[in-house]
Amino acid sequence: MSKEHTMATTLPQSTELLSLPHPQLVVQGEQALMWYLAASPSPQALSAVQFACTLLQQHCADDLVELVPAATSVLIVFDLLKTDHVTLAERIQQWWPLQLSHGQSLGQLVELPCYYAAEVAPDLARLASLHQLSIAEFIQCHSSTRYQVNAIGFAPGFAYLGDVPTTIATPRLATPRARVPKGSVGIAGVQTAVYPATSPGGWNIIGNCPIPLFDLSKQPVMPLSVGDTVQFVVIDRAEFLRLGGDITGWQL
Amino acid sequence: MSEFRSADSAQQRGFLIQQTHALVQVQDAGRRGFAKVGVTEGGWLDATSARLANALVDNPAEAALLEIALGGFSAQAQAECVVALTGANLPFTINGIAQSRYQRIQLLAGDVIHIGYANRQGARCYLAVHGGLQTPEVLGSRSTVLREQFSGGPLAVGQLLPYQASRVYGDLSLPYAWHYKHRRFRRLALVLGAQAELLSPLLASFSAQIYRVGPAADRMGVRLQGRALAMPSLNLISEGLCVGSVQLPPDGLPIVMLRDHQTMGGYPKLGALCRESQAWLGQALPGDFCQFELIDAAIAISKGRAFEAKLSAIEQQLRQQAGAWRV
């Protein structure tokens, strides 16, 4: 992975997070607790989710099996031999309201290179004309927006990024494709994402990111976390190839 | 310190697969800590059977073994080794001679182990070999999750499943009380979850009915058949999904998530099943029946702990007995 395209910059920090009256902790299973941090998705909600995960990891790591952050919640899966719902909930309540201390940062800005061209993006021209934009205007719109990682799921390394400007938001394909090549950058509604592996998929493909989003040989295996900010950087064909991009992905 | 001796043999040590299919998979206790990057836990569906198989061959509890769903598997041991088969009662032979489950068995190089097709006595059996299967570890686990592409993949005829050669003297078996005995009807313990309140008008009808295990049942989840519940229209924000979650999609028929579940979901959930109930679904065959029984979270925890204590006691006992046979 080339350094110049994944510069991680610390974003401005907020000092106070949400104004929910109390933490909403709900039993979710024999060894699971759901922590709702906000009623609806927002950048503040995501910051709170990320901060909640940090607190849990710092203070309860030994009791935890899994933490699954989402847009407004954190699923906490714990080891029932070590703790229980009540003990964990009491602990979490002590942290409320969440206060970020100075010096703590929320999320990183990650720049992802993207090659916007017909040979890797079968839907680029169609989407541009659908939105009555030139291809250059469409690319400008997608690449000048900063997106937040709202959730990671569906497949290993698949990050849901949002929101794309309404001027380029486009519903999913009516019929999903049987095969979308690895690295494809897609739009579905107001979300955008990079396909971390070749898979079936119904998103409109407008570009390709040559940097692997899920790489078992890397530590961490994924360069993004929920709450991070992503911006796509336009690259040309030569740079795409230099970074390991594959232009043959759509040829069978 | 064990009576197991490593036995020298030809260069290739492992099971040479002669017959297999996609639902015969290498599994261990599963992956932890990668749900945040979209990687599911995986791991054996019937943890009790799997752990007892490992204990019988003096393995650590989390050692990788073979989960054989529905039978239809055979393999030839390329070097002597000690094995045990637990779980569903499927036809089990070595060199054509019927064998019992839940006992330690010495295999010699060239022996052929065969698991016949499942009847109605459970879906999955577990074949453990002393030392564990030595397939590559990915993200801290040898578990196969076919959909994720990176962890092993489907097994093929002619493939070698590597193990260390081993030899043991003396018998070791588990009393009948510990053998998996499949029941075609079972009550499933459900801890209510976050959306249970939104779905409360449906609860009475949900817990009163008997559901049938449908044909869409795999390691990811099991679809149940029954009277469809009239689902309210709920537009939920996707959230983390835990193993055992009982999802209610718009068609009003429950889907219970098992170990290969996706990590996030947007369908409303009534809650999640306790481990033993999840394990039963891993053993259930299409046409088996179940009914949900609501259980308080605190009771679920104390039952879970009590069961774990019982299981670790028998594991320990088996390992001590293994020691008594040391030569």
XYZ file of C-alpha atoms in Angstrom:
579
model
C 0.000 0.000 0.000
C 1.534 3.286 -0.946
C 1.840 5.782 1.849
C 0.846 8.893 -0.068
C -2.646 7.557 -0.618
C -3.453 6.463 2.889
C -2.233 9.420 4.882
C -4.084 9.220 8.121
C -4.833 12.648 9.435
C -6.460 13.333 12.750
C -9.784 15.080 12.415
C -10.887 17.965 14.588
C -12.019 16.597 17.901
C -15.278 17.234 19.635
C -15.364 17.554 23.365
C -18.912 16.627 24.096
C -20.854 13.952 22.362
C -24.498 13.189 22.638
C -27.294 14.393 24.774
C -29.166 11.129 25.300
C -30.556 11.239 28.834
C -29.135 7.837 29.747
C -27.288 4.997 28.058
C -29.734 2.606 26.469
C -28.519 -0.854 27.229
C -30.700 -3.747 26.202
C -30.207 -7.483 26.640
C -29.671 -9.011 23.219
C -29.023 -12.619 24.096
C -27.586 -14.975 26.676
C -24.218 -13.264 26.380
C -24.968 -10.130 24.421
C -25.882 -6.587 25.273
C -26.835 -3.873 22.785
C -25.735 -0.356 23.572
C -27.753 2.254 21.676
C -26.009 5.600 21.555
C -28.335 7.624 19.377
C -31.799 7.475 17.914
C -30.670 8.137 14.367
C -27.422 8.113 12.394
C -25.291 11.252 12.438
C -21.597 12.096 12.555
C -22.006 12.700 16.312
C -23.592 9.296 16.746
C -20.674 7.674 14.957
C -18.178 9.496 17.142
C -20.024 8.265 20.191
C -20.028 4.699 18.843
C -16.317 4.870 18.264
C -15.657 6.327 21.678
C -17.865 3.692 23.314
C -15.812 0.963 21.637
C -12.608 2.543 22.886
C -13.907 2.675 26.451
C -15.102 -0.918 26.318
C -11.791 -2.099 24.939
C -9.830 -0.171 27.531
C -11.831 -1.256 30.552
C -13.554 -4.551 29.760
C -11.371 -6.276 27.156
C -10.916 -9.436 29.234
C -14.647 -10.029 29.513
C -15.455 -9.356 25.876
C -15.740 -11.766 22.990
C -16.725 -9.315 20.286
C -17.678 -5.681 19.726
C -19.708 -4.822 16.646
C -20.033 -1.089 16.037
C -22.821 0.185 13.779
C -24.258 3.594 12.891
C -26.063 4.131 16.196
C -25.169 1.143 18.357
C -22.514 -1.202 19.630
C -23.240 -4.900 20.034
C -21.309 -6.206 23.012
C -20.774 -9.955 23.098
C -19.271 -11.064 26.399
C -18.017 -14.276 27.946
C -20.723 -15.499 30.303
C -18.153 -17.305 32.413
C -16.548 -13.955 33.250
C -19.333 -11.420 33.549
C -23.052 -10.906 33.083
C -25.498 -8.333 31.731
C -26.014 -6.483 34.992
C -22.335 -6.164 35.895
C -21.451 -4.868 32.444
C -24.388 -2.466 32.321
C -23.496 -0.986 35.710
C -19.978 -0.419 34.518
C -21.109 1.292 31.328
C -23.542 3.535 33.172
C -20.631 5.050 35.081
C -19.219 6.407 31.827
C -22.361 8.377 31.006
C -22.567 11.041 29.667
C -19.659 10.266 27.390
C -17.007 12.945 27.604
C -14.048 13.007 25.324
C -10.980 14.131 27.131
C -8.646 16.528 25.363
C -6.137 14.952 23.085
C -8.320 12.026 22.141
C -9.091 11.816 18.482
C -12.095 10.405 16.780
C -11.464 8.572 13.606
C -8.944 9.093 10.892
C -9.124 10.611 7.479
C -8.162 7.915 5.006
C -7.605 8.782 1.365
C -8.400 6.044 -1.089
C -7.153 6.297 -4.665
C -9.842 5.732 -7.266
C -9.535 5.220 -11.001
C -12.743 6.499 -12.598
C -12.845 5.112 -16.146
C -15.145 3.063 -18.328
C -12.765 0.105 -18.498
C -13.203 -0.538 -14.748
C -16.578 1.192 -14.257
C -19.430 -0.014 -16.474
C -21.990 2.311 -14.863
C -19.997 5.560 -14.802
C -21.250 7.058 -18.075
C -24.833 5.932 -17.454
C -24.938 7.484 -13.968
C -23.419 10.748 -15.167
C -26.000 11.096 -17.916
C -28.797 9.980 -15.560
C -27.897 12.897 -13.280
C -27.321 15.246 -16.236
C -23.678 15.718 -15.373
C -20.609 15.388 -17.502
C -18.391 12.452 -16.511
C -15.854 14.943 -15.175
C -18.505 16.674 -13.059
C -19.719 13.337 -11.746
C -16.182 12.318 -10.771
C -15.596 15.701 -9.185
C -18.753 15.296 -7.118
C -17.925 11.780 -5.889
C -14.290 12.537 -5.135
C -14.723 15.916 -3.459
C -17.095 14.614 -0.797
C -15.869 13.311 2.542
C -17.659 10.159 3.608
C -17.979 8.531 6.978
C -17.634 4.811 7.579
C -21.136 4.084 8.886
C -20.793 0.346 9.238
C -18.661 -2.585 8.176
C -20.361 -5.837 7.272
C -21.971 -7.836 4.478
C -18.548 -9.317 3.696
C -15.058 -9.087 5.235
C -13.766 -5.564 4.661
C -16.976 -4.140 3.161
C -17.417 -0.584 4.522
C -20.635 1.342 4.048
C -19.676 4.975 3.352
C -22.108 7.868 3.371
C -23.639 10.033 2.387
C -23.087 10.675 -1.297
C -24.530 14.009 -2.476
C -28.149 13.673 -3.591
C -27.034 14.937 -7.014
C -25.352 11.552 -7.650
C -27.300 9.216 -5.331
C -28.634 6.307 -7.385
C -30.691 3.233 -6.455
C -29.185 -0.236 -6.709
C -29.357 -2.125 -9.999
C -32.695 -3.851 -10.521
C -30.848 -7.128 -11.099
C -27.594 -7.678 -9.232
C -24.545 -8.724 -11.245
C -23.240 -12.241 -10.694
C -19.705 -10.914 -10.498
C -18.302 -7.549 -9.449
C -14.487 -7.394 -9.527
C -12.422 -6.691 -6.454
C -11.802 -2.979 -5.824
C -14.948 -1.828 -7.627
C -16.301 1.416 -6.198
C -20.073 1.472 -6.171
C -23.044 3.645 -5.324
C -26.317 2.362 -3.856
C -28.778 5.021 -2.772
C -26.837 7.538 -0.689
C -24.131 5.019 0.151
C -20.856 4.321 -1.571
C -18.431 1.452 -1.000
C -15.427 -0.456 -2.287
C -15.915 -4.188 -2.975
C -13.079 -5.780 -0.984
C -13.255 -9.020 -2.965
C -14.820 -10.200 -6.193
C -18.410 -11.078 -5.386
C -21.963 -10.794 -6.665
C -23.389 -7.314 -6.182
C -26.058 -4.821 -7.140
C -24.273 -1.487 -6.694
C -23.645 0.910 -9.595
C -19.935 0.682 -10.357
C -18.262 4.031 -11.029
C -14.573 3.356 -10.416
C -11.955 1.056 -8.944
C -9.717 1.396 -5.911
C -6.405 -0.449 -6.342
C -5.683 -0.604 -2.612
C -6.899 -3.783 -0.914
C -9.478 -3.087 1.793
C -9.092 -6.511 3.325
C -5.612 -7.936 3.363
C -4.719 -10.887 5.580
C -1.030 -10.059 5.311
C -1.562 -6.594 6.820
C -1.905 -5.575 10.436
C -4.662 -4.429 10.828
C -6.304 -6.426 8.050
C -8.489 -3.452 7.154
C -7.333 0.183 6.845
C -10.768 1.538 7.906
C -12.814 1.458 11.106
C -16.366 2.530 11.801
C -16.297 6.292 12.361
C -13.345 6.995 10.089
C -13.619 9.531 7.267
C -12.848 8.568 3.687
C -12.087 10.683 0.682
C -11.477 9.296 -2.781
C -8.520 10.693 -4.704
C -8.701 10.693 -8.505
C -5.834 8.767 -10.104
C -5.006 8.120 -13.736
C -4.478 4.815 -15.489
C -0.710 4.791 -14.992
C -1.029 5.437 -11.258
C -3.797 2.819 -11.008
C -1.525 0.226 -12.578
C 1.444 1.329 -10.504
C -0.599 0.789 -7.337
C -1.453 -2.743 -8.420
C -4.845 -2.075 -9.989
C -6.312 -4.635 -12.362
C -7.859 -3.374 -15.610
C -8.875 -6.858 -16.703
C -11.391 -7.357 -13.896
C -14.407 -7.010 -16.158
C -13.043 -9.254 -18.905
C -13.983 -12.828 -18.277
C 2.948 -35.464 29.358
C 0.744 -37.925 27.627
C 0.659 -41.528 26.594
C 0.485 -40.430 23.013
C 3.674 -41.156 21.181
C 4.552 -39.596 17.951
C 4.973 -42.427 15.515
C 7.250 -42.189 12.556
C 5.898 -43.004 9.172
C 6.080 -42.075 5.518
C 6.422 -38.448 4.474
C 2.670 -37.809 4.067
C 0.821 -37.716 7.350
C -2.824 -36.979 7.148
C -6.197 -38.149 5.958
C -6.336 -38.621 2.218
C -9.909 -37.715 1.317
C -11.747 -40.296 -0.795
C -15.314 -38.998 -0.582
C -16.556 -35.621 0.609
C -18.865 -32.669 -0.061
C -19.199 -28.981 0.805
C -20.644 -29.554 4.286
C -17.655 -31.543 5.499
C -15.445 -28.815 6.920
C -12.474 -28.191 9.151
C -13.742 -26.353 12.230
C -12.399 -25.229 15.560
C -13.757 -22.909 18.257
C -14.000 -20.092 15.672
C -12.625 -16.574 15.124
C -12.842 -13.896 17.738
C -12.514 -10.169 17.440
C -12.940 -9.695 13.690
C -16.668 -8.922 13.504
C -15.731 -5.240 13.372
C -14.175 -5.834 9.944
C -17.075 -7.984 8.790
C -15.541 -11.396 9.493
C -17.938 -13.859 11.099
C -17.037 -16.193 13.952
C -17.508 -19.580 12.286
C -16.606 -22.610 14.352
C -18.274 -25.896 15.203
C -22.067 -25.804 15.471
C -22.340 -28.416 18.218
C -19.679 -27.285 20.660
C -20.351 -30.013 23.226
C -19.856 -32.863 20.755
C -16.780 -31.210 19.280
C -15.145 -30.589 22.639
C -15.808 -34.140 23.810
C -14.191 -35.471 20.625
C -11.119 -33.382 21.393
C -11.055 -34.481 25.033
C -11.219 -38.168 24.011
C -7.988 -37.790 22.035
C -6.360 -35.570 24.670
C -6.468 -32.417 22.541
C -6.848 -28.858 23.775
C -10.556 -27.921 23.776
C -10.164 -25.612 20.781
C -8.204 -27.972 18.463
C -9.321 -28.179 14.837
C -11.312 -31.226 13.808
C -13.636 -32.299 11.035
C -17.308 -31.390 11.149
C -19.113 -33.902 8.963
C -22.664 -32.844 8.123
C -25.091 -35.431 6.762
C -22.385 -38.084 6.298
C -21.015 -39.169 2.959
C -17.361 -38.930 3.895
C -14.436 -41.307 3.677
C -10.727 -40.912 4.024
C -7.627 -43.032 4.337
C -5.183 -42.513 7.176
C -1.709 -42.065 5.685
C -0.008 -42.527 9.037
C -1.061 -44.096 12.310
C -3.138 -41.804 14.456
C -5.646 -41.761 17.282
C -9.166 -40.592 16.495
C -12.587 -40.274 18.116
C -15.987 -39.659 16.581
C -18.777 -37.864 18.461
C -22.049 -36.103 17.700
C -24.847 -37.389 15.497
C -25.252 -41.147 15.292
C -24.259 -41.709 11.661
C -23.101 -45.078 10.267
C -19.392 -45.280 11.105
C -16.952 -47.917 9.886
C -13.222 -48.507 9.719
C -12.143 -50.809 6.887
C -15.809 -51.747 6.558
C -16.214 -52.808 10.195
C -18.800 -50.959 12.292
C -17.397 -48.808 15.095
C -18.825 -47.007 18.097
C -18.798 -43.292 18.623
C -17.399 -41.713 21.774
C -14.340 -43.892 22.064
C -10.691 -43.499 21.325
C -9.610 -45.513 18.290
C -6.125 -46.306 17.024
C -5.889 -46.084 13.250
C -3.020 -47.636 11.346
C -1.575 -46.332 8.117
C -3.855 -47.403 5.278
C -7.031 -47.677 7.378
C -10.120 -46.249 5.741
C -12.635 -44.406 7.848
C -16.120 -44.063 6.425
C -19.151 -42.105 7.598
C -22.419 -43.159 5.966
C -25.367 -40.909 5.270
C -27.445 -39.362 8.034
C -30.669 -41.044 8.995
C -32.842 -39.107 11.411
C -30.449 -39.137 14.337
C -28.858 -35.740 13.981
C -26.993 -33.945 11.220
C -23.409 -33.489 12.338
C -20.665 -35.683 13.691
C -17.171 -34.654 14.738
C -13.976 -36.497 13.925
C -11.038 -35.477 16.089
C -7.467 -36.661 15.668
C -4.805 -36.438 18.355
C -2.821 -33.230 17.878
C -5.598 -31.600 15.861
C -5.837 -31.071 12.120
C -2.872 -28.993 10.977
C -4.497 -26.985 8.204
C -3.370 -23.340 7.880
C -4.593 -20.907 10.495
C -6.216 -17.700 9.227
C -6.940 -14.819 11.630
C -6.319 -17.068 14.599
C -8.550 -19.949 13.553
C -8.688 -22.941 11.221
C -12.458 -22.702 10.840
C -13.867 -22.794 7.335
C -16.405 -20.171 6.309
C -17.091 -20.960 2.657
C -18.730 -17.618 1.884
C -15.714 -15.635 3.098
C -13.372 -17.244 0.564
C -10.185 -16.814 2.602
C -10.525 -19.593 5.151
C -9.699 -22.946 3.642
C -12.442 -23.470 1.091
C -14.291 -26.675 0.361
C -12.464 -29.975 0.755
C -11.796 -32.078 -2.327
C -11.251 -35.748 -3.080
C -7.518 -36.393 -3.169
C -6.750 -33.625 -0.676
C -4.627 -34.387 2.367
C -5.789 -33.195 5.788
C -2.555 -33.081 7.743
C -2.096 -34.347 11.309
C 0.819 -35.505 13.462
C 1.119 -39.264 13.635
C 0.273 -40.692 17.064
C -0.091 -43.958 18.921
C -1.925 -44.793 22.100
C -2.244 -47.860 24.305
C -5.488 -48.777 25.977
C -9.128 -47.900 25.679
C -10.973 -44.770 26.583
C -14.642 -44.101 26.050
C -17.390 -41.848 27.317
C -20.439 -43.153 29.162
C -23.688 -43.285 27.216
C -25.103 -40.365 29.201
C -22.747 -38.051 27.294
C -23.520 -39.384 23.832
C -25.453 -37.026 21.601
C -28.986 -38.354 21.310
C -31.002 -36.462 18.773
C -34.539 -35.531 19.641
C -36.724 -34.612 16.714
C -38.718 -32.181 18.829
C -37.102 -29.703 21.134
C -37.918 -26.595 23.112
C -35.473 -23.814 22.330
C -34.472 -21.370 25.068
C -34.802 -17.771 23.860
C -33.564 -14.671 25.659
C -35.637 -11.712 24.494
C -33.724 -8.894 22.841
C -33.889 -5.229 21.981
C -36.756 -5.350 19.492
C -38.903 -7.749 21.516
C -40.931 -4.833 22.827
C -41.716 -3.606 19.305
C -42.789 -7.116 18.456
C -44.640 -7.853 21.696
C -48.070 -8.255 20.024
C -46.605 -11.224 18.154
C -44.981 -12.931 21.121
C -47.946 -15.005 22.277
C -48.539 -16.436 18.818
C -44.791 -16.918 18.291
C -44.215 -18.892 21.455
C -47.436 -20.902 21.196
C -46.695 -22.442 17.831
C -44.641 -25.399 16.796
C -42.184 -24.627 14.029
C -40.687 -27.041 11.568
C -37.063 -26.884 10.439
C -37.188 -26.004 6.749
C -34.923 -27.163 3.930
C -33.068 -23.831 3.984
C -30.797 -24.779 6.870
C -27.043 -24.364 6.801
C -24.188 -23.107 8.924
C -25.294 -19.514 8.400
C -28.834 -19.956 9.635
C -31.966 -22.022 9.759
C -35.305 -20.947 8.323
C -38.273 -22.220 10.249
C -41.639 -23.068 8.758
C -44.938 -22.385 10.447
C -47.789 -19.910 10.477
C -46.400 -16.575 9.310
C -46.627 -13.791 11.890
C -48.214 -10.528 10.721
C -45.150 -8.303 10.787
C -45.490 -4.603 11.514
C -43.549 -2.482 9.077
C -40.360 -1.502 10.879
C -37.538 0.416 9.351
C -34.550 -0.369 11.520
C -31.003 0.903 11.381
C -28.644 -2.028 10.742
C -26.901 -3.234 13.873
C -24.559 -5.963 15.051
C -25.957 -9.480 14.938
C -24.994 -12.127 17.474
C -25.018 -15.882 17.057
C -28.391 -17.447 17.879
C -30.333 -14.318 16.887
C -33.926 -15.017 15.908
C -34.683 -12.666 13.041
C -38.161 -11.959 11.760
C -38.022 -10.803 8.142
C -41.101 -9.237 6.518
C -42.492 -12.684 5.606
C -43.066 -13.324 9.324
C -41.172 -16.645 9.491
C -38.189 -16.822 11.850
C -34.602 -17.293 10.726
C -32.210 -18.380 13.474
C -28.608 -17.341 12.869
C -25.859 -19.908 13.483
C -22.065 -19.625 13.601
C -21.520 -18.447 10.003
C -24.051 -15.616 10.462
C -23.406 -12.247 8.866
C -22.063 -9.716 11.361
C -24.717 -7.026 10.743
C -28.416 -7.192 10.122
C -31.394 -4.951 9.613
C -34.280 -7.341 10.275
C -36.045 -7.097 13.618
C -34.983 -9.731 16.131
C -36.919 -11.265 18.966
C -33.719 -12.109 20.802
C -31.175 -14.903 20.713
C -31.151 -18.603 21.536
C -28.955 -20.035 24.271
C -25.964 -22.126 23.225
C -27.483 -25.542 23.772
C -30.476 -24.587 21.672
C -28.187 -23.287 18.929
C -26.355 -26.615 19.014
C -29.632 -28.499 18.555
C -30.369 -26.440 15.436
C -26.924 -27.409 14.170
C -27.959 -31.036 14.601
C -31.526 -30.646 13.330
C -32.603 -31.985 9.969
C -35.343 -30.529 7.804
C -38.618 -31.820 9.176
C -37.591 -31.732 12.842
C -39.744 -29.607 15.143
C -39.168 -26.957 17.762
C -40.992 -24.563 20.014
C -39.578 -21.437 21.604
C -39.507 -21.027 25.335
C -38.684 -17.620 26.799
C -35.951 -17.599 29.400
C -34.741 -14.815 31.650
C -31.214 -13.555 30.903
C -29.984 -14.187 34.451
C -31.300 -17.759 34.412
C -29.722 -18.308 31.002
C -26.381 -17.207 32.428
C -26.581 -19.487 35.452
C -27.656 -22.435 33.293
C -24.859 -21.678 30.841
C -22.317 -21.603 33.643
C -23.628 -24.799 35.215
C -23.435 -26.609 31.871
C -19.928 -25.343 31.238
C -18.844 -26.555 34.684
C -20.240 -30.020 33.954
C -18.627 -30.152 30.537
C -15.215 -29.014 31.725
C -15.358 -31.554 34.550
C -15.871 -34.442 32.119
C -13.188 -33.062 29.795
C -10.765 -32.964 32.682
C -11.736 -36.465 33.753
C -11.093 -37.786 30.235
C -7.691 -36.147 30.111
C -6.786 -37.647 33.495
C -7.855 -41.100 32.317
C -5.765 -40.609 29.226
C -2.863 -40.039 31.595
C -3.585 -43.257 33.529
C -2.899 -45.262 30.365
C 0.464 -43.719 29.757
C 3.183 -46.222 28.942
